[in-house]
CSV table of C-alpha atoms and ligand atoms in Angstrom, one decimal:
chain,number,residue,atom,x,y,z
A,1,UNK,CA,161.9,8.9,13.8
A,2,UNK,CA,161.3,10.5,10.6
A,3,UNK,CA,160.3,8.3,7.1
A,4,UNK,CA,163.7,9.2,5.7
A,5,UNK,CA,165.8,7.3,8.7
A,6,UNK,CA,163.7,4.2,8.4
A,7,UNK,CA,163.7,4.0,4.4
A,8,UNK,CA,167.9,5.2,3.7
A,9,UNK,CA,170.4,3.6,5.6
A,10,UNK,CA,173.2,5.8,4.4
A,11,UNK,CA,172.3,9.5,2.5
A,12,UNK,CA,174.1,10.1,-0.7
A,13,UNK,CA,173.4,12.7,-3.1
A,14,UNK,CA,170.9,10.8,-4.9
A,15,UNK,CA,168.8,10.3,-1.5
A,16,UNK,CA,168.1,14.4,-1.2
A,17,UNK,CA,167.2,14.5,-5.1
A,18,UNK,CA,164.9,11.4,-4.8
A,19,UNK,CA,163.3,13.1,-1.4
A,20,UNK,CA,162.6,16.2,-3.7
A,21,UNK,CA,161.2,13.9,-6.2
A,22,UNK,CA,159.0,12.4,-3.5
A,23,UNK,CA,158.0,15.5,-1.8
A,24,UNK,CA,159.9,14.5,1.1
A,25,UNK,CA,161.7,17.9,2.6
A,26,UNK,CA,165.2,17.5,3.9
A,27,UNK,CA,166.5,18.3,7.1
A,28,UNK,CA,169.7,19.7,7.5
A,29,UNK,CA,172.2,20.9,10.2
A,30,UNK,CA,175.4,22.3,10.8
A,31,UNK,CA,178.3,20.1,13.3
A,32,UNK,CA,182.1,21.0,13.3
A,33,UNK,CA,182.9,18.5,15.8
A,34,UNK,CA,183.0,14.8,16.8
A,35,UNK,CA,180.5,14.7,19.9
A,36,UNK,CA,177.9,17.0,18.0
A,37,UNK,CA,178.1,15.5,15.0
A,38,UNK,CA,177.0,12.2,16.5
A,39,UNK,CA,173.9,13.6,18.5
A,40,UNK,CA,172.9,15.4,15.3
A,41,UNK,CA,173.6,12.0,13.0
A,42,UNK,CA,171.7,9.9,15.7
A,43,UNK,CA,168.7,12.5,15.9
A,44,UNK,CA,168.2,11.5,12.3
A,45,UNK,CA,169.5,14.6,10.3
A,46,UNK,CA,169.4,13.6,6.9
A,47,UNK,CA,172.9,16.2,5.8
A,48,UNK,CA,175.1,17.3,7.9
A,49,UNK,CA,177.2,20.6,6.9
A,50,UNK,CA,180.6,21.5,7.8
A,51,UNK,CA,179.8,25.2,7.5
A,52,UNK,CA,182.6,27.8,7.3
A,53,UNK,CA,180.1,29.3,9.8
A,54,UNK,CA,182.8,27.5,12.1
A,55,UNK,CA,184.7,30.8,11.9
A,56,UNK,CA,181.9,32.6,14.1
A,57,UNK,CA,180.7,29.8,15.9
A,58,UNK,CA,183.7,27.7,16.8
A,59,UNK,CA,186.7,30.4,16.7
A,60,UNK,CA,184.7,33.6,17.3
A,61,UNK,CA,185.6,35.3,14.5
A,62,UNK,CA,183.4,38.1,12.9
A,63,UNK,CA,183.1,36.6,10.1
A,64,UNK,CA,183.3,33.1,8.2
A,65,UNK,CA,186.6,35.4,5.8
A,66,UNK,CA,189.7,34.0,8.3
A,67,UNK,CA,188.6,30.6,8.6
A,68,UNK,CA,191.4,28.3,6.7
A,69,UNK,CA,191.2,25.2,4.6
A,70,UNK,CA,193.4,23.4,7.5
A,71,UNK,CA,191.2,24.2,9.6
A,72,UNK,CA,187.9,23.3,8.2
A,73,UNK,CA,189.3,19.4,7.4
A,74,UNK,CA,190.0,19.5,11.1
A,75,UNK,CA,186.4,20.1,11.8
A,76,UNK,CA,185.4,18.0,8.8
A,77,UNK,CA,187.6,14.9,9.8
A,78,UNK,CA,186.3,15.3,13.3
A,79,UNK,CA,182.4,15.0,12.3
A,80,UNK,CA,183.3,12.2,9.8
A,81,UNK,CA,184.5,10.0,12.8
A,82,UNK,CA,180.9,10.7,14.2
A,83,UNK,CA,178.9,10.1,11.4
A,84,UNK,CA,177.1,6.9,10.3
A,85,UNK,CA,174.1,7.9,8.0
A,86,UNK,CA,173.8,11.6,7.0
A,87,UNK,CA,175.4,12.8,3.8
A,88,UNK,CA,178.5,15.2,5.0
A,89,UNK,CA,178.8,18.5,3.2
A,90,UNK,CA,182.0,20.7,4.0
A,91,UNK,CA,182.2,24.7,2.9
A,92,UNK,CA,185.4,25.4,0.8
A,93,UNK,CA,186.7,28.5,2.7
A,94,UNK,CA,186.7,31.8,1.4
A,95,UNK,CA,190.1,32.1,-0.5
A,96,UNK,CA,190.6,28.1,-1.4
A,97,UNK,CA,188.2,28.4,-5.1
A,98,UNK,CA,188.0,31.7,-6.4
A,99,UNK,CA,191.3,32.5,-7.5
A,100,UNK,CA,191.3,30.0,-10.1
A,101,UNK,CA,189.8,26.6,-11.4
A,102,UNK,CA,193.1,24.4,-10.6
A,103,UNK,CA,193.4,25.8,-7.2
A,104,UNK,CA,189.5,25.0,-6.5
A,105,UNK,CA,190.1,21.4,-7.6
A,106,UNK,CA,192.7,21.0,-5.1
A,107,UNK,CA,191.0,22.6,-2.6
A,108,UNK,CA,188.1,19.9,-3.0
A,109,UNK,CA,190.5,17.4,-3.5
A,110,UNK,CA,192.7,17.7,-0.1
A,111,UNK,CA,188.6,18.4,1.6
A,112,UNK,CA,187.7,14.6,0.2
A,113,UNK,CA,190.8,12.9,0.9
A,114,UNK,CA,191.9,13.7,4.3
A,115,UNK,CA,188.6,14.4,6.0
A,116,UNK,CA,186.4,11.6,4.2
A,117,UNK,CA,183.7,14.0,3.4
A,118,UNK,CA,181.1,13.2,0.9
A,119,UNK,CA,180.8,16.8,-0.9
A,120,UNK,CA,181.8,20.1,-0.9
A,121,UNK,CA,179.9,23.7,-1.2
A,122,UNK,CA,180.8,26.6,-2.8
A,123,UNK,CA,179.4,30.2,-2.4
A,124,UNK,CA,178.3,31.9,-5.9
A,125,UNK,CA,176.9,31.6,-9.2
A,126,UNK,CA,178.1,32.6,-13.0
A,127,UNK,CA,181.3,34.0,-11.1
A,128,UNK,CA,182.5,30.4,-10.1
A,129,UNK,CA,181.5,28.5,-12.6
A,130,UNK,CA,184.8,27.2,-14.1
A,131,UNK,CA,185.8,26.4,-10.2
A,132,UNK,CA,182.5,24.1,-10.1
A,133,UNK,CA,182.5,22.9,-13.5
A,134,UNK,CA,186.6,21.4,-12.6
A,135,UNK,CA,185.5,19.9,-9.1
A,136,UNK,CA,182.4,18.5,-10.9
A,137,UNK,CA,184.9,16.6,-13.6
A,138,UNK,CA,186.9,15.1,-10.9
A,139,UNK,CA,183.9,13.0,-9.6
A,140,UNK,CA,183.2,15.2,-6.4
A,141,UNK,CA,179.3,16.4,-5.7
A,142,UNK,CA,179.3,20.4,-5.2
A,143,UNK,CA,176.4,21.9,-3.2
A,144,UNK,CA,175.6,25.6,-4.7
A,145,UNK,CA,174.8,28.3,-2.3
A,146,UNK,CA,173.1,32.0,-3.2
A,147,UNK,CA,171.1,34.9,-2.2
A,148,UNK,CA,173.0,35.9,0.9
A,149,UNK,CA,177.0,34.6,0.3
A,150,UNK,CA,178.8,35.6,3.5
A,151,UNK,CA,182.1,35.0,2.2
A,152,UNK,CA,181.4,38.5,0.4
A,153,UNK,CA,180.0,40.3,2.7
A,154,UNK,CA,182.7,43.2,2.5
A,155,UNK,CA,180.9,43.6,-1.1
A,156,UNK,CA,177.4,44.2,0.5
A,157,UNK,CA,178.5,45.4,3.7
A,158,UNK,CA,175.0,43.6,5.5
A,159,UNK,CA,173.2,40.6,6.8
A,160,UNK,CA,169.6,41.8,5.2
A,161,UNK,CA,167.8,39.7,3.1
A,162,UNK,CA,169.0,39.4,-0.4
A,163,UNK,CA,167.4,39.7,-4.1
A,164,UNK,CA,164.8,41.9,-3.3
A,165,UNK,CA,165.1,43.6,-6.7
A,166,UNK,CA,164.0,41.8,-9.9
A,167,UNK,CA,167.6,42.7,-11.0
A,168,UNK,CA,168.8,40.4,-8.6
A,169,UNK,CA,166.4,37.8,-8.5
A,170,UNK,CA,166.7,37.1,-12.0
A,171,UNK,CA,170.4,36.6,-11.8
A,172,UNK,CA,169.4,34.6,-9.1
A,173,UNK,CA,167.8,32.7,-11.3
A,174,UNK,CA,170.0,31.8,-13.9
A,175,UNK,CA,172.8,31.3,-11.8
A,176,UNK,CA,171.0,28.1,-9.6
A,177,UNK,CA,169.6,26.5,-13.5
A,178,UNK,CA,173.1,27.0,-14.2
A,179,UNK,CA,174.2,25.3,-11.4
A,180,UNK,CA,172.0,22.2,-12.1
A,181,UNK,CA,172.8,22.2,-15.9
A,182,UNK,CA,176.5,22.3,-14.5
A,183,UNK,CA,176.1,18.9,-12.1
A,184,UNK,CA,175.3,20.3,-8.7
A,185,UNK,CA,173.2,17.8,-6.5
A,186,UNK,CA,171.3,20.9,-4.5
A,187,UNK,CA,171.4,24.7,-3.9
A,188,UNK,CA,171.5,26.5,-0.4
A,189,UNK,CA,169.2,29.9,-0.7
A,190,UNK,CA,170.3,32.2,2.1
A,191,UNK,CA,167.9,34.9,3.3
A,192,UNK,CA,166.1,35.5,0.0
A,193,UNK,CA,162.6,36.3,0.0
A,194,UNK,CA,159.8,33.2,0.2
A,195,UNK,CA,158.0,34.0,-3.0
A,196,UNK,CA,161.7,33.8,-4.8
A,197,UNK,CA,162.7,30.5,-3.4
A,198,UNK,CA,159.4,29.2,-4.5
A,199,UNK,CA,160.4,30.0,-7.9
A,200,UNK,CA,163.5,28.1,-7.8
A,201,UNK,CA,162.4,24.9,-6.3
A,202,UNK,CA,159.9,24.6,-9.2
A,203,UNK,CA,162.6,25.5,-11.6
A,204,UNK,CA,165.0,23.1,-10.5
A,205,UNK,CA,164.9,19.3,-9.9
A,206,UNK,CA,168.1,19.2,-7.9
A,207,UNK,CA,166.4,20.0,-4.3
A,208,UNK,CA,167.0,24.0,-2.9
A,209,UNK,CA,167.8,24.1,0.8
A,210,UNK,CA,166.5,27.4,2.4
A,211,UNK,CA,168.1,29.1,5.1
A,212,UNK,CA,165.8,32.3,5.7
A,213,UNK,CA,164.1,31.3,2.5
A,214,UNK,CA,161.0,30.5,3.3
A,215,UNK,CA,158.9,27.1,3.2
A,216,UNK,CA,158.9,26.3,0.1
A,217,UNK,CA,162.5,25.5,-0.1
A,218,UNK,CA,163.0,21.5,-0.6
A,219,UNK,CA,164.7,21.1,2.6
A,220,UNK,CA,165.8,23.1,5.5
A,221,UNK,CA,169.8,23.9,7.4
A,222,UNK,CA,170.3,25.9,10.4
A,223,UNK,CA,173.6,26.6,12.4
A,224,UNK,CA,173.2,24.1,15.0
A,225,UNK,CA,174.2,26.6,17.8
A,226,UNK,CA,171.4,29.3,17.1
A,227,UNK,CA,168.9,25.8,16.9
A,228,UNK,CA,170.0,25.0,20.5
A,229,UNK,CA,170.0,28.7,21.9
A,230,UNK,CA,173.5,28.5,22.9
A,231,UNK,CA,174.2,31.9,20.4
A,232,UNK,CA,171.7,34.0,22.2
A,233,UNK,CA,172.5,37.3,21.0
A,234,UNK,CA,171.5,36.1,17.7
A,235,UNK,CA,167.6,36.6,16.7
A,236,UNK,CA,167.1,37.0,13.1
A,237,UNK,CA,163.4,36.3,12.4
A,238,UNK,CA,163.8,33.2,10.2
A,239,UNK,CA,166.0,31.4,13.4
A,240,UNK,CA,163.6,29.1,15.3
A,241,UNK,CA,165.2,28.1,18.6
A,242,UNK,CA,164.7,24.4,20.1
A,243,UNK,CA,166.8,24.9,23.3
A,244,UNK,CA,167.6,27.8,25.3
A,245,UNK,CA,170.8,26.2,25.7
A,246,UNK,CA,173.1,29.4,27.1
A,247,UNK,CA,170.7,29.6,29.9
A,248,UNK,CA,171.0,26.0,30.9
A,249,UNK,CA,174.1,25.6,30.9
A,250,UNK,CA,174.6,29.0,32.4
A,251,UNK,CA,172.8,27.4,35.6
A,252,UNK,CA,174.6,24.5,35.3
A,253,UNK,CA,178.1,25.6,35.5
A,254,UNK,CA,177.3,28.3,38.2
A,255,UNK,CA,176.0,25.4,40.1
A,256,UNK,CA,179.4,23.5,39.2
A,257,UNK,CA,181.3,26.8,40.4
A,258,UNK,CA,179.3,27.2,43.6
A,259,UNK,CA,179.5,23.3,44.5
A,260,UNK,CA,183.5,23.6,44.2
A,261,UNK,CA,183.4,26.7,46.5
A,262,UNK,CA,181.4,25.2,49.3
A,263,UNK,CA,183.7,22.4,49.3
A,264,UNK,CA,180.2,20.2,48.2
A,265,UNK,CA,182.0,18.4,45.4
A,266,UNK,CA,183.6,15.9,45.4
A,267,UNK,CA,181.2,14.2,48.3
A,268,UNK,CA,182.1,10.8,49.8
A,269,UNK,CA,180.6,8.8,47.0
A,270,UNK,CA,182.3,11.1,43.8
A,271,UNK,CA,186.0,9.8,44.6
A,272,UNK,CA,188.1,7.0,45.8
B,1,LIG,O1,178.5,28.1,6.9
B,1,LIG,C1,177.3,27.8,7.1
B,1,LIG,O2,176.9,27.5,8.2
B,1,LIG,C2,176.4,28.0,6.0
B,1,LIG,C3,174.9,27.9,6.3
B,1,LIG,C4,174.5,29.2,6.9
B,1,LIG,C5,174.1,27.5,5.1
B,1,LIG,O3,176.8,28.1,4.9
């Protein structure tokens, strides 16, 4: 049980800043559904994130682009039910903020009200700001998120890691202090490199949490599925896997299938 699930009954945005504070890292993981959500809650994950990474993981899409607002306050609502102590954070989906400001609030707005989610996140910097700065005024905590945005990957056209170039870096930069000066209760860095990421956590005192960023990020978030091996075509270097889940369950539902076939289940004692 880690120090943070003895000392916080319930995560709020103000636990991940003071565990920044305190030099306490922060674990995070992704869940788009009831059941997960509740083994990943009573594991002790201090924020779980309703990623738009739902599109790839849950509807096996190519990328997180198709994935609707609908359909990620289904998933929210779902994890919600699950969820007794960790801080939920739920992506708005490409399309529902960066037309304009108004639409972004209501976007955030229908997200908070009919999943019961505790904060939104949003993928950009300087670009977005007016959408941030309106969700901010309505009383609702945004989560940043730079370095590697997939909702734009069409503009990059790859994966690799991101802000490489000083160019870039320093934009990268500005755009998380603008963030905190803005309201935002944390930043996710996506696949930037380590030495950069330690720049920004010392910059900021809203906590960063890395994703292919390095240790030096305040706190940590992986897609739940590449954590328990159950993606196993995916192997980016930065992806630690806990589980070689695809494997096990392969075994296990080829003993299922074989079982049913040689007429072994149900035996006398599995029915009535
Ligand atoms: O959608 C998602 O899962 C994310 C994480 C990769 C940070 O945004």
């Amino acid at each position: 049980m880690s120090t943070a699930k003895k000392q916080y009954k319930r995560i709020t945005v103000k636990s991940l800043i003071e565990m920044k504070q305190q030099g306490e890292k922060i674990s995070m993981l992704t869940a788009y559904d009831y059941s997960m959500a509740k083994i990943v809650d009573d594991a002790g994950v201090d924020a779980i994130l309703v990623g738009d990474s739902a599109s790839n993981t849950m509807a096996g899409h190519e990328t997180t682009l198709p994935i609707t607002l609908d359909q990620m306050i289904y998933h929210a609502s779902s994890v919600i039910r699950a969820v007794q102590r960790a801080l939920v954070v739920v992506d708005l989906p490409f399309g529902s903020y960066q037309s304009d400001p108004k639409e972004a609030l209501r976007s955030a707005i229908r997200i908070m009200k009919e999943s019961g989610a505790h904060a939104v996140k949003l993928e950009g910097g300087i670009e977005i700001k007016d959408s941030v700065k309106r969700i901010l005024n309505a009383g609702i905590p945004v989560m940043g998120h730079l370095g590697l945005t997939p909702q734009s990957i069409y503009k990059f056209g790859t994966y690799t890691v991101r802000a490489r170039e000083e160019k870039e870096a320093e934009k990268l930069i500005e755009d998380a202090l603008m963030l905190e000066k803005l309201g935002c209760f944390a930043v996710v860095l996506e696949k930037i490199p380590a030495e950069l990421t330690q720049k920004v956590a010392k910059a900021l005192r809203i906590p960063t949490i890395g994703i292919g960023a390095g240790a030096a990020a305040d706190g940590q978030v992986l897609v739940i599925h590449d954590l328990l091996g159950m993606t196993h075509e995916f192997n980016p270097r930065f992806l630690r896997r806990y589980m070689n889940l695809y494997e096990e369950m392969n075994v296990a539902i080829g003993q299922y299938v074989s079982d049913v076939k040689n007429k072994d289940f149900p035996n006398d004692s599995e029915q009535y």
